[in-house]
């Protein structure tokens, strides 16, 4: 059955600064936490780093032309704090100018620029002063956001404060799997609060400057399901995943409170960390965090199928990325076990579960808010093969179709979903996995920097042209 998307539905593609730009130390840019972390032995597979990446810094005009050829309507990119305010200090005019040229190129190509201020690459100098565990970093972030608005506010209307704060707090400060690689429940909790506060402060400053801007945040959300819904321990495992992954961010942003059941779970594991977190949440902070948004960005990749006891058959997916010992990103993780349910998996070991996206969008709309939703990331890595210069990635093409159809299902059920951004436009630096995992609809040969549109890219272009799957 052909599924049509509304005429004003926005089809886009997404990237992030550190994953594609390269030029890591050019024209005034200094180290971000990812430049430092990638140099920690074992932190990133094969010792890869973002020094060159897709060399987008020098090739942005060609990349915009490629997007135009594909019919991409909006490009979601992030700006690098370390390029714009190196070391978190003074403004670097050359860094700002890069983004100004990129935006002009997009507008000339009639592609809507969608700017994300933070996709995980804080200046390393700020990390050395406490990073996201320090409240002072919130002020530095707002300064940086206003610098971007000074430069681009006349041409960019859509601003996302943060991408996936779960990753930049718990995955980074509690699990140690991402930069800066800390492993502390206390640090993850504080980082999550300060990230949210930076989001709220930035929204209020930008709103005060220009009420016409479209302002929002992007969360990575999941659908947590108990392996056996009739088993209380399995249901509790699903509650805890939902709480630590989804509600920890949805609740403060859309309801003005942290989920108390999760606060109490974590207190049983690390009471001093929770005391420090509670003290860090000062009067007024939750009002700042929960002010109205123009949109919520939802990143969805897969669900979580969990039980309260170890599964008899170990799940097929192996998401352990690196040679370093990393911890759990879930502060209260004892007694949560992943189970197998026989779904197809991507090259990341992630389950392919498109109907989970429909349920997720419906749940956010029903339980939280009627705020317009955009799927700001969805995509899959597969082991692509280049044969005679082409990449016949049928699995990725099917993945895109299935997930766009899942969005159409949510719209049919009355959810206000206004767009879909494929992750990612280009193969790129997949964090702890380095260049080993390819998510792009466009293949990148990292030796020659040649771009080749994959079959999935051609099919996505067809979906955009037809406005239907
Ligand atoms: O590559 C990442 C991106 O930076 C954030 N969301 C998930 C993607 C795939 O892991």
CSV table of C-alpha atoms and ligand atoms in Angstrom, one decimal:
chain,number,residue,atom,x,y,z
A,1,UNK,CA,0.0,0.0,0.0
A,2,UNK,CA,1.4,3.4,-0.9
A,3,UNK,CA,1.5,5.8,2.1
A,4,UNK,CA,1.6,9.5,1.3
A,5,UNK,CA,3.1,12.1,3.6
A,6,UNK,CA,1.5,15.6,4.0
A,7,UNK,CA,2.5,18.3,1.5
A,8,UNK,CA,4.2,20.3,4.2
A,9,UNK,CA,6.1,17.3,5.7
A,10,UNK,CA,9.8,18.0,5.7
A,11,UNK,CA,12.3,15.4,4.5
A,12,UNK,CA,15.8,16.0,5.6
A,13,UNK,CA,19.2,14.5,6.4
A,14,UNK,CA,21.4,15.0,9.4
A,15,UNK,CA,25.0,15.1,10.4
A,16,UNK,CA,27.1,16.4,13.3
A,17,UNK,CA,30.2,18.6,13.3
A,18,UNK,CA,32.8,16.3,14.8
A,19,UNK,CA,31.6,13.4,12.8
A,20,UNK,CA,32.1,15.0,9.4
A,21,UNK,CA,34.0,18.3,9.4
A,22,UNK,CA,37.6,17.3,9.9
A,23,UNK,CA,39.9,20.4,9.9
A,24,UNK,CA,40.2,19.7,13.6
A,25,UNK,CA,43.0,22.1,14.3
A,26,UNK,CA,42.6,24.6,11.4
A,27,UNK,CA,41.8,28.3,11.4
A,28,UNK,CA,41.8,28.6,15.1
A,29,UNK,CA,39.8,25.6,16.2
A,30,UNK,CA,41.2,23.9,19.3
A,31,UNK,CA,40.6,20.5,21.0
A,32,UNK,CA,37.1,19.4,21.9
A,33,UNK,CA,36.5,16.6,24.4
A,34,UNK,CA,36.3,14.2,21.4
A,35,UNK,CA,39.7,15.2,20.1
A,36,UNK,CA,41.1,14.4,23.5
A,37,UNK,CA,39.0,11.2,24.1
A,38,UNK,CA,39.8,9.8,20.7
A,39,UNK,CA,43.5,9.9,21.7
A,40,UNK,CA,42.9,7.7,24.8
A,41,UNK,CA,44.2,4.3,24.0
A,42,UNK,CA,41.4,1.9,23.3
A,43,UNK,CA,38.7,4.6,23.4
A,44,UNK,CA,37.9,4.4,19.7
A,45,UNK,CA,38.2,1.4,17.5
A,46,UNK,CA,41.4,1.3,15.4
A,47,UNK,CA,42.5,4.6,17.0
A,48,UNK,CA,40.4,6.6,14.6
A,49,UNK,CA,39.6,10.2,15.3
A,50,UNK,CA,37.8,13.2,13.7
A,51,UNK,CA,41.0,15.0,12.5
A,52,UNK,CA,40.0,14.6,8.8
A,53,UNK,CA,36.6,12.7,8.9
A,54,UNK,CA,34.7,13.5,5.7
A,55,UNK,CA,36.7,16.7,5.2
A,56,UNK,CA,33.4,18.5,5.0
A,57,UNK,CA,35.0,21.7,6.2
A,58,UNK,CA,36.7,22.0,2.8
A,59,UNK,CA,34.0,20.2,0.8
A,60,UNK,CA,30.8,21.7,2.2
A,61,UNK,CA,29.8,23.2,-1.1
A,62,UNK,CA,30.0,19.9,-2.9
A,63,UNK,CA,28.1,18.2,-0.1
A,64,UNK,CA,25.3,20.8,-0.3
A,65,UNK,CA,25.2,20.3,-4.1
A,66,UNK,CA,24.8,16.5,-3.4
A,67,UNK,CA,21.9,17.2,-1.1
A,68,UNK,CA,20.3,19.4,-3.7
A,69,UNK,CA,20.6,16.5,-6.2
A,70,UNK,CA,18.9,14.2,-3.8
A,71,UNK,CA,16.1,16.6,-3.2
A,72,UNK,CA,16.8,17.0,0.5
A,73,UNK,CA,14.6,19.7,1.8
A,74,UNK,CA,16.3,20.4,5.1
A,75,UNK,CA,19.8,19.8,6.4
A,76,UNK,CA,20.3,19.2,10.1
A,77,UNK,CA,23.9,20.0,11.1
A,78,UNK,CA,25.7,21.0,14.3
A,79,UNK,CA,28.1,23.8,15.0
A,80,UNK,CA,31.4,23.1,16.7
A,81,UNK,CA,31.8,25.1,20.0
A,82,UNK,CA,35.6,24.6,19.7
A,83,UNK,CA,35.6,26.2,16.3
A,84,UNK,CA,33.4,29.1,17.3
A,85,UNK,CA,34.8,29.8,20.8
A,86,UNK,CA,38.0,27.8,21.0
A,87,UNK,CA,38.7,26.7,24.5
A,88,UNK,CA,35.4,28.2,25.5
A,89,UNK,CA,36.9,31.6,25.2
A,90,UNK,CA,36.9,34.4,22.7
A,91,UNK,CA,35.0,34.3,19.4
A,92,UNK,CA,37.0,32.9,16.5
A,93,UNK,CA,35.8,34.8,13.4
A,94,UNK,CA,37.1,32.2,11.0
A,95,UNK,CA,35.1,29.5,12.7
A,96,UNK,CA,31.9,31.5,12.6
A,97,UNK,CA,32.6,32.4,9.0
A,98,UNK,CA,32.6,28.7,8.0
A,99,UNK,CA,29.0,28.3,9.3
A,100,UNK,CA,28.0,31.5,7.7
A,101,UNK,CA,29.2,30.2,4.3
A,102,UNK,CA,27.6,26.9,4.9
A,103,UNK,CA,24.2,28.5,5.6
A,104,UNK,CA,24.5,30.8,2.6
A,105,UNK,CA,25.2,27.7,0.4
A,106,UNK,CA,22.2,25.9,1.8
A,107,UNK,CA,19.9,28.9,1.3
A,108,UNK,CA,21.2,29.3,-2.3
A,109,UNK,CA,20.3,25.6,-2.9
A,110,UNK,CA,16.9,26.2,-1.3
A,111,UNK,CA,17.7,23.8,1.6
A,112,UNK,CA,16.4,24.8,5.0
A,113,UNK,CA,19.2,25.0,7.5
A,114,UNK,CA,18.4,23.3,10.8
A,115,UNK,CA,21.0,24.1,13.4
A,116,UNK,CA,22.0,22.1,16.4
A,117,UNK,CA,24.2,23.9,18.9
A,118,UNK,CA,25.5,20.9,20.9
A,119,UNK,CA,26.2,17.5,19.4
A,120,UNK,CA,28.7,16.4,22.1
A,121,UNK,CA,31.9,18.4,21.3
A,122,UNK,CA,32.5,20.7,24.2
A,123,UNK,CA,35.9,22.5,24.3
A,124,UNK,CA,38.4,20.3,26.2
A,125,UNK,CA,39.5,23.4,28.2
A,126,UNK,CA,36.0,23.6,29.7
A,127,UNK,CA,36.1,19.9,30.5
A,128,UNK,CA,39.3,20.6,32.4
A,129,UNK,CA,37.3,23.1,34.5
A,130,UNK,CA,34.6,20.6,35.3
A,131,UNK,CA,32.8,20.1,32.0
A,132,UNK,CA,29.1,19.5,32.3
A,133,UNK,CA,29.4,18.7,36.1
A,134,UNK,CA,30.1,22.4,36.6
A,135,UNK,CA,27.3,25.0,36.6
A,136,UNK,CA,29.7,27.5,35.1
A,137,UNK,CA,29.6,25.5,31.8
A,138,UNK,CA,26.0,26.5,31.4
A,139,UNK,CA,27.0,30.2,31.2
A,140,UNK,CA,29.7,29.4,28.7
A,141,UNK,CA,27.2,27.5,26.6
A,142,UNK,CA,24.8,30.4,26.5
A,143,UNK,CA,27.6,32.7,25.4
A,144,UNK,CA,28.4,30.3,22.6
A,145,UNK,CA,24.7,30.0,21.6
A,146,UNK,CA,24.4,33.8,21.4
A,147,UNK,CA,27.5,34.0,19.3
A,148,UNK,CA,25.9,31.7,16.8
A,149,UNK,CA,22.7,33.7,16.9
A,150,UNK,CA,24.6,37.0,16.4
A,151,UNK,CA,26.2,35.4,13.3
A,152,UNK,CA,23.3,33.4,11.8
A,153,UNK,CA,20.1,34.7,13.4
A,154,UNK,CA,19.3,36.6,10.3
A,155,UNK,CA,19.3,33.4,8.2
A,156,UNK,CA,18.6,30.4,10.4
A,157,UNK,CA,15.1,30.1,11.8
A,158,UNK,CA,15.3,26.6,13.4
A,159,UNK,CA,17.5,26.1,16.4
A,160,UNK,CA,18.0,22.9,18.4
A,161,UNK,CA,19.8,23.4,21.7
A,162,UNK,CA,21.1,19.8,22.4
A,163,UNK,CA,21.3,16.6,20.6
A,164,UNK,CA,20.6,13.5,22.8
A,165,UNK,CA,21.5,14.8,26.3
A,166,UNK,CA,21.3,11.1,27.5
A,167,UNK,CA,24.4,10.4,25.5
A,168,UNK,CA,26.3,13.5,26.6
A,169,UNK,CA,25.5,12.9,30.3
A,170,UNK,CA,25.0,9.2,31.2
A,171,UNK,CA,26.9,7.6,28.3
A,172,UNK,CA,29.7,10.0,28.7
A,173,UNK,CA,30.0,10.8,32.4
A,174,UNK,CA,28.6,7.5,33.9
A,175,UNK,CA,29.4,4.8,31.5
A,176,UNK,CA,32.6,6.4,30.2
A,177,UNK,CA,31.9,5.1,26.7
A,178,UNK,CA,31.9,8.6,25.2
A,179,UNK,CA,33.9,11.7,25.8
A,180,UNK,CA,35.0,12.7,28.3
A,181,UNK,CA,35.1,9.1,29.5
A,182,UNK,CA,34.2,9.6,33.1
A,183,UNK,CA,32.6,6.8,35.1
A,184,UNK,CA,30.6,8.2,37.9
A,185,UNK,CA,26.9,8.2,38.8
A,186,UNK,CA,27.4,11.5,40.5
A,187,UNK,CA,28.9,13.1,37.4
A,188,UNK,CA,26.3,11.7,35.1
A,189,UNK,CA,23.5,13.1,37.2
A,190,UNK,CA,25.0,16.5,37.5
A,191,UNK,CA,25.9,16.6,33.7
A,192,UNK,CA,22.2,15.7,32.9
A,193,UNK,CA,20.9,18.6,35.0
A,194,UNK,CA,23.4,21.2,33.7
A,195,UNK,CA,22.8,20.1,30.1
A,196,UNK,CA,19.1,20.6,30.6
A,197,UNK,CA,19.7,23.9,32.3
A,198,UNK,CA,21.8,25.0,29.4
A,199,UNK,CA,19.0,24.0,27.1
A,200,UNK,CA,16.4,26.0,29.1
A,201,UNK,CA,18.6,29.1,29.5
A,202,UNK,CA,19.4,29.1,25.8
A,203,UNK,CA,15.8,28.8,24.8
A,204,UNK,CA,14.8,31.7,27.0
A,205,UNK,CA,17.7,33.9,25.7
A,206,UNK,CA,17.0,33.2,22.1
A,207,UNK,CA,13.2,33.6,22.5
A,208,UNK,CA,13.8,37.0,24.1
A,209,UNK,CA,15.9,38.0,21.2
A,210,UNK,CA,13.5,36.8,18.5
A,211,UNK,CA,10.1,35.4,19.3
A,212,UNK,CA,9.8,34.2,15.7
A,213,UNK,CA,12.5,31.6,16.0
A,214,UNK,CA,11.6,27.9,16.0
A,215,UNK,CA,13.2,26.5,19.1
A,216,UNK,CA,13.5,22.9,20.4
A,217,UNK,CA,15.7,20.1,21.6
A,218,UNK,CA,16.4,16.6,20.3
A,219,UNK,CA,16.1,13.6,22.6
A,220,UNK,CA,17.1,10.0,21.8
A,221,UNK,CA,14.1,8.0,23.0
A,222,UNK,CA,13.3,4.3,23.1
A,223,UNK,CA,10.4,1.9,23.5
A,224,UNK,CA,11.1,-0.3,26.5
A,225,UNK,CA,9.2,-3.6,26.7
A,226,UNK,CA,9.2,-6.4,29.3
A,227,UNK,CA,10.3,-9.8,28.0
A,228,UNK,CA,7.3,-11.3,29.8
A,229,UNK,CA,4.6,-8.7,30.5
A,230,UNK,CA,3.0,-10.9,33.1
A,231,UNK,CA,6.3,-11.0,35.1
A,232,UNK,CA,6.6,-8.2,37.7
A,233,UNK,CA,10.5,-8.2,37.6
A,234,UNK,CA,10.4,-7.9,33.8
A,235,UNK,CA,7.9,-5.1,34.0
A,236,UNK,CA,10.1,-3.3,36.5
A,237,UNK,CA,13.2,-3.7,34.3
A,238,UNK,CA,11.2,-2.0,31.5
A,239,UNK,CA,10.0,0.7,33.8
A,240,UNK,CA,13.6,1.5,34.9
A,241,UNK,CA,14.9,1.6,31.3
A,242,UNK,CA,12.0,3.9,30.3
A,243,UNK,CA,12.7,6.0,33.3
A,244,UNK,CA,16.4,6.4,32.9
A,245,UNK,CA,16.3,6.8,29.2
A,246,UNK,CA,13.1,8.6,28.3
A,247,UNK,CA,11.4,10.1,31.3
A,248,UNK,CA,14.6,11.5,32.8
A,249,UNK,CA,14.6,14.0,30.0
A,250,UNK,CA,11.0,14.2,28.9
A,251,UNK,CA,9.7,14.9,32.4
A,252,UNK,CA,11.8,17.9,33.3
A,253,UNK,CA,11.4,19.4,29.8
A,254,UNK,CA,7.7,18.8,29.3
A,255,UNK,CA,6.4,18.6,32.9
A,256,UNK,CA,9.0,20.5,35.0
A,257,UNK,CA,10.0,17.6,37.3
A,258,UNK,CA,12.5,14.7,37.4
A,259,UNK,CA,10.8,11.2,37.7
A,260,UNK,CA,10.8,10.5,41.4
A,261,UNK,CA,10.7,6.7,41.0
A,262,UNK,CA,14.0,6.9,39.2
A,263,UNK,CA,15.5,9.3,41.7
A,264,UNK,CA,14.6,6.8,44.4
A,265,UNK,CA,16.0,3.9,42.4
A,266,UNK,CA,19.3,5.7,42.0
A,267,UNK,CA,19.3,6.7,45.7
A,268,UNK,CA,19.4,3.0,46.6
A,269,UNK,CA,22.5,2.6,44.5
A,270,UNK,CA,24.4,5.9,45.3
A,271,UNK,CA,22.7,8.1,47.9
A,272,UNK,CA,25.5,10.7,48.1
A,273,UNK,CA,25.3,11.2,44.3
A,274,UNK,CA,21.5,11.7,44.5
A,275,UNK,CA,22.0,14.2,47.4
A,276,UNK,CA,24.5,16.2,45.3
A,277,UNK,CA,22.1,16.1,42.3
A,278,UNK,CA,19.2,17.3,44.4
A,279,UNK,CA,21.3,20.1,45.8
A,280,UNK,CA,22.4,21.1,42.2
A,281,UNK,CA,18.8,21.5,41.1
A,282,UNK,CA,18.3,25.0,42.5
A,283,UNK,CA,15.0,26.8,42.9
A,284,UNK,CA,13.7,28.0,39.5
A,285,UNK,CA,15.9,25.6,37.5
A,286,UNK,CA,13.0,23.3,36.6
A,287,UNK,CA,10.9,26.4,35.4
A,288,UNK,CA,13.8,27.4,33.2
A,289,UNK,CA,14.1,23.8,31.8
A,290,UNK,CA,10.4,23.4,31.2
A,291,UNK,CA,9.5,26.5,29.2
A,292,UNK,CA,7.4,26.0,26.1
A,293,UNK,CA,9.1,24.6,22.9
A,294,UNK,CA,8.2,25.0,19.3
A,295,UNK,CA,9.1,21.4,18.5
A,296,UNK,CA,10.5,18.3,20.0
A,297,UNK,CA,13.1,16.3,18.0
A,298,UNK,CA,12.8,12.6,18.5
A,299,UNK,CA,15.8,10.3,17.5
A,300,UNK,CA,14.8,6.7,17.3
A,301,UNK,CA,16.9,3.7,16.4
A,302,UNK,CA,15.6,0.7,18.3
A,303,UNK,CA,13.6,-0.5,21.3
A,304,UNK,CA,14.8,-2.3,24.4
A,305,UNK,CA,13.4,-5.8,25.2
A,306,UNK,CA,14.3,-6.4,28.9
A,307,UNK,CA,13.8,-8.7,31.8
A,308,UNK,CA,14.5,-8.8,35.5
A,309,UNK,CA,16.6,-12.0,35.1
A,310,UNK,CA,19.3,-13.0,32.6
A,311,UNK,CA,17.8,-14.5,29.4
A,312,UNK,CA,18.3,-18.2,28.7
A,313,UNK,CA,19.6,-17.2,25.2
A,314,UNK,CA,22.0,-14.3,25.1
A,315,UNK,CA,20.8,-11.5,22.8
A,316,UNK,CA,22.5,-11.5,19.4
A,317,UNK,CA,23.4,-7.8,19.5
A,318,UNK,CA,26.7,-6.8,20.9
A,319,UNK,CA,26.9,-3.1,21.5
A,320,UNK,CA,30.2,-3.1,23.4
A,321,UNK,CA,32.2,-0.8,21.2
A,322,UNK,CA,35.7,-0.4,22.4
A,323,UNK,CA,38.8,-2.0,23.9
A,324,UNK,CA,38.3,0.1,27.1
A,325,UNK,CA,36.3,-1.2,30.0
A,326,UNK,CA,33.2,0.9,30.1
A,327,UNK,CA,30.4,0.8,32.7
A,328,UNK,CA,26.6,0.9,32.3
A,329,UNK,CA,25.0,4.2,31.3
A,330,UNK,CA,22.1,3.3,33.6
A,331,UNK,CA,22.9,4.5,37.1
A,332,UNK,CA,20.5,1.9,38.5
A,333,UNK,CA,21.3,-1.1,36.2
A,334,UNK,CA,21.4,-4.1,38.6
A,335,UNK,CA,18.8,-6.6,37.6
A,336,UNK,CA,18.2,-5.3,34.0
A,337,UNK,CA,18.9,-7.9,31.4
A,338,UNK,CA,18.4,-7.7,27.6
A,339,UNK,CA,16.5,-10.6,26.0
A,340,UNK,CA,16.4,-11.8,22.4
A,341,UNK,CA,13.1,-11.7,20.4
A,342,UNK,CA,14.3,-12.7,17.0
A,343,UNK,CA,14.0,-9.3,15.2
A,344,UNK,CA,16.4,-8.5,12.4
A,345,UNK,CA,19.4,-6.5,13.5
A,346,UNK,CA,21.5,-3.8,11.8
A,347,UNK,CA,25.3,-3.8,11.6
A,348,UNK,CA,25.3,-2.1,15.1
A,349,UNK,CA,23.5,-5.2,16.5
A,350,UNK,CA,20.5,-2.9,17.0
A,351,UNK,CA,17.0,-4.4,16.4
A,352,UNK,CA,15.0,-3.2,13.5
A,353,UNK,CA,11.6,-2.3,15.0
A,354,UNK,CA,9.8,0.4,12.9
A,355,UNK,CA,6.5,0.0,14.6
A,356,UNK,CA,8.3,1.0,17.8
A,357,UNK,CA,8.7,4.4,16.2
A,358,UNK,CA,4.9,4.7,15.7
A,359,UNK,CA,4.3,3.8,19.3
A,360,UNK,CA,7.0,6.2,20.6
A,361,UNK,CA,5.6,9.2,18.7
A,362,UNK,CA,2.0,8.3,19.8
A,363,UNK,CA,3.1,7.9,23.4
A,364,UNK,CA,4.9,11.3,23.5
A,365,UNK,CA,1.9,13.0,22.0
A,366,UNK,CA,-0.6,11.2,24.3
A,367,UNK,CA,1.3,11.3,27.5
A,368,UNK,CA,3.3,14.5,27.3
A,369,UNK,CA,2.4,17.2,24.9
A,370,UNK,CA,0.9,18.3,21.6
A,371,UNK,CA,4.1,20.0,20.7
A,372,UNK,CA,5.0,19.3,17.0
A,373,UNK,CA,7.3,16.4,16.6
A,374,UNK,CA,10.1,15.8,14.1
A,375,UNK,CA,12.0,12.6,13.7
A,376,UNK,CA,15.4,14.3,13.8
A,377,UNK,CA,17.4,11.1,13.4
A,378,UNK,CA,16.7,7.5,12.3
A,379,UNK,CA,19.0,5.3,10.3
A,380,UNK,CA,21.0,2.1,10.2
A,381,UNK,CA,24.6,1.0,9.8
A,382,UNK,CA,25.2,-2.0,7.5
A,383,UNK,CA,28.4,-3.6,6.2
A,384,UNK,CA,28.2,-2.0,2.8
A,385,UNK,CA,30.2,-3.4,-0.1
A,386,UNK,CA,31.3,-1.4,-3.1
A,387,UNK,CA,30.9,-3.5,-6.2
A,388,UNK,CA,31.9,-1.9,-9.5
A,389,UNK,CA,31.6,1.5,-7.9
A,390,UNK,CA,28.1,1.0,-6.6
A,391,UNK,CA,26.6,0.2,-3.2
A,392,UNK,CA,23.5,-1.9,-3.4
A,393,UNK,CA,22.4,-1.4,0.2
A,394,UNK,CA,18.9,-3.0,-0.1
A,395,UNK,CA,18.6,-3.4,3.7
A,396,UNK,CA,19.1,0.3,4.4
A,397,UNK,CA,16.7,1.2,1.7
A,398,UNK,CA,14.1,-1.1,3.3
A,399,UNK,CA,14.9,0.3,6.7
A,400,UNK,CA,14.2,3.9,5.5
A,401,UNK,CA,10.9,2.9,3.8
A,402,UNK,CA,9.7,1.0,6.9
A,403,UNK,CA,10.5,3.9,9.2
A,404,UNK,CA,9.0,6.6,7.0
A,405,UNK,CA,5.9,4.4,6.8
A,406,UNK,CA,5.9,4.1,10.6
A,407,UNK,CA,5.9,7.9,10.8
A,408,UNK,CA,2.9,7.9,8.3
A,409,UNK,CA,1.1,5.5,10.7
A,410,UNK,CA,1.6,7.9,13.6
A,411,UNK,CA,0.3,10.8,11.5
A,412,UNK,CA,-2.7,8.6,10.7
A,413,UNK,CA,-3.3,8.2,14.4
A,414,UNK,CA,-3.5,11.9,14.8
A,415,UNK,CA,0.1,12.7,16.0
A,416,UNK,CA,1.5,16.0,14.8
A,417,UNK,CA,4.7,14.7,13.2
A,418,UNK,CA,6.1,17.3,10.7
A,419,UNK,CA,9.3,15.8,9.4
A,420,UNK,CA,11.9,13.0,9.1
A,421,UNK,CA,15.6,13.3,8.9
A,422,UNK,CA,17.7,10.3,7.9
A,423,UNK,CA,20.9,9.7,9.9
A,424,UNK,CA,23.1,10.2,8.1
A,425,UNK,CA,23.7,12.0,4.9
A,426,UNK,CA,27.3,10.7,4.8
A,427,UNK,CA,29.2,7.8,6.2
A,428,UNK,CA,31.1,9.3,9.0
A,429,UNK,CA,33.0,9.0,12.3
A,430,UNK,CA,30.7,6.8,14.4
A,431,UNK,CA,32.1,7.8,17.8
A,432,UNK,CA,33.7,4.9,19.7
A,433,UNK,CA,33.3,2.8,16.6
A,434,UNK,CA,35.4,5.2,14.5
A,435,UNK,CA,34.9,4.7,10.8
A,436,UNK,CA,34.0,1.0,11.2
A,437,UNK,CA,30.2,1.6,11.0
A,438,UNK,CA,28.6,3.3,8.0
A,439,UNK,CA,25.2,4.9,8.4
A,440,UNK,CA,25.3,7.1,5.2
A,441,UNK,CA,22.9,7.1,2.3
A,442,UNK,CA,26.1,8.5,0.6
A,443,UNK,CA,29.2,6.3,0.7
A,444,UNK,CA,32.5,8.0,1.6
A,445,UNK,CA,35.8,6.6,0.5
A,446,UNK,CA,38.0,7.9,3.3
A,447,UNK,CA,41.2,7.6,1.2
A,448,UNK,CA,40.0,9.7,-1.7
A,449,UNK,CA,37.0,11.5,-0.1
A,450,UNK,CA,34.9,10.4,-3.0
A,451,UNK,CA,31.2,10.5,-2.3
A,452,UNK,CA,29.0,7.8,-4.0
A,453,UNK,CA,25.2,7.8,-3.6
A,454,UNK,CA,24.1,4.4,-2.4
A,455,UNK,CA,21.0,2.6,-3.5
A,456,UNK,CA,19.3,3.8,-0.3
A,457,UNK,CA,20.2,7.4,-1.2
A,458,UNK,CA,18.6,7.0,-4.6
A,459,UNK,CA,15.5,5.4,-3.0
A,460,UNK,CA,15.3,8.2,-0.4
A,461,UNK,CA,15.4,10.7,-3.2
A,462,UNK,CA,12.5,8.9,-4.8
A,463,UNK,CA,10.5,8.9,-1.5
A,464,UNK,CA,11.1,12.7,-1.3
A,465,UNK,CA,10.1,13.3,-4.9
A,466,UNK,CA,6.9,11.2,-4.5
A,467,UNK,CA,6.2,12.4,-1.0
A,468,UNK,CA,5.2,8.8,-0.4
A,469,UNK,CA,6.5,5.3,0.5
B,1,LIG,O1,26.0,8.8,15.0
B,1,LIG,C1,25.1,8.9,16.0
B,1,LIG,C2,24.7,10.4,16.2
B,1,LIG,O2,25.8,11.2,16.4
B,1,LIG,C3,23.7,10.5,17.3
B,1,LIG,N1,22.7,9.6,17.2
B,1,LIG,C4,22.9,8.2,16.9
B,1,LIG,C5,23.8,8.1,15.7
B,1,LIG,C6,24.1,6.7,15.4
B,1,LIG,O3,24.8,6.0,16.5
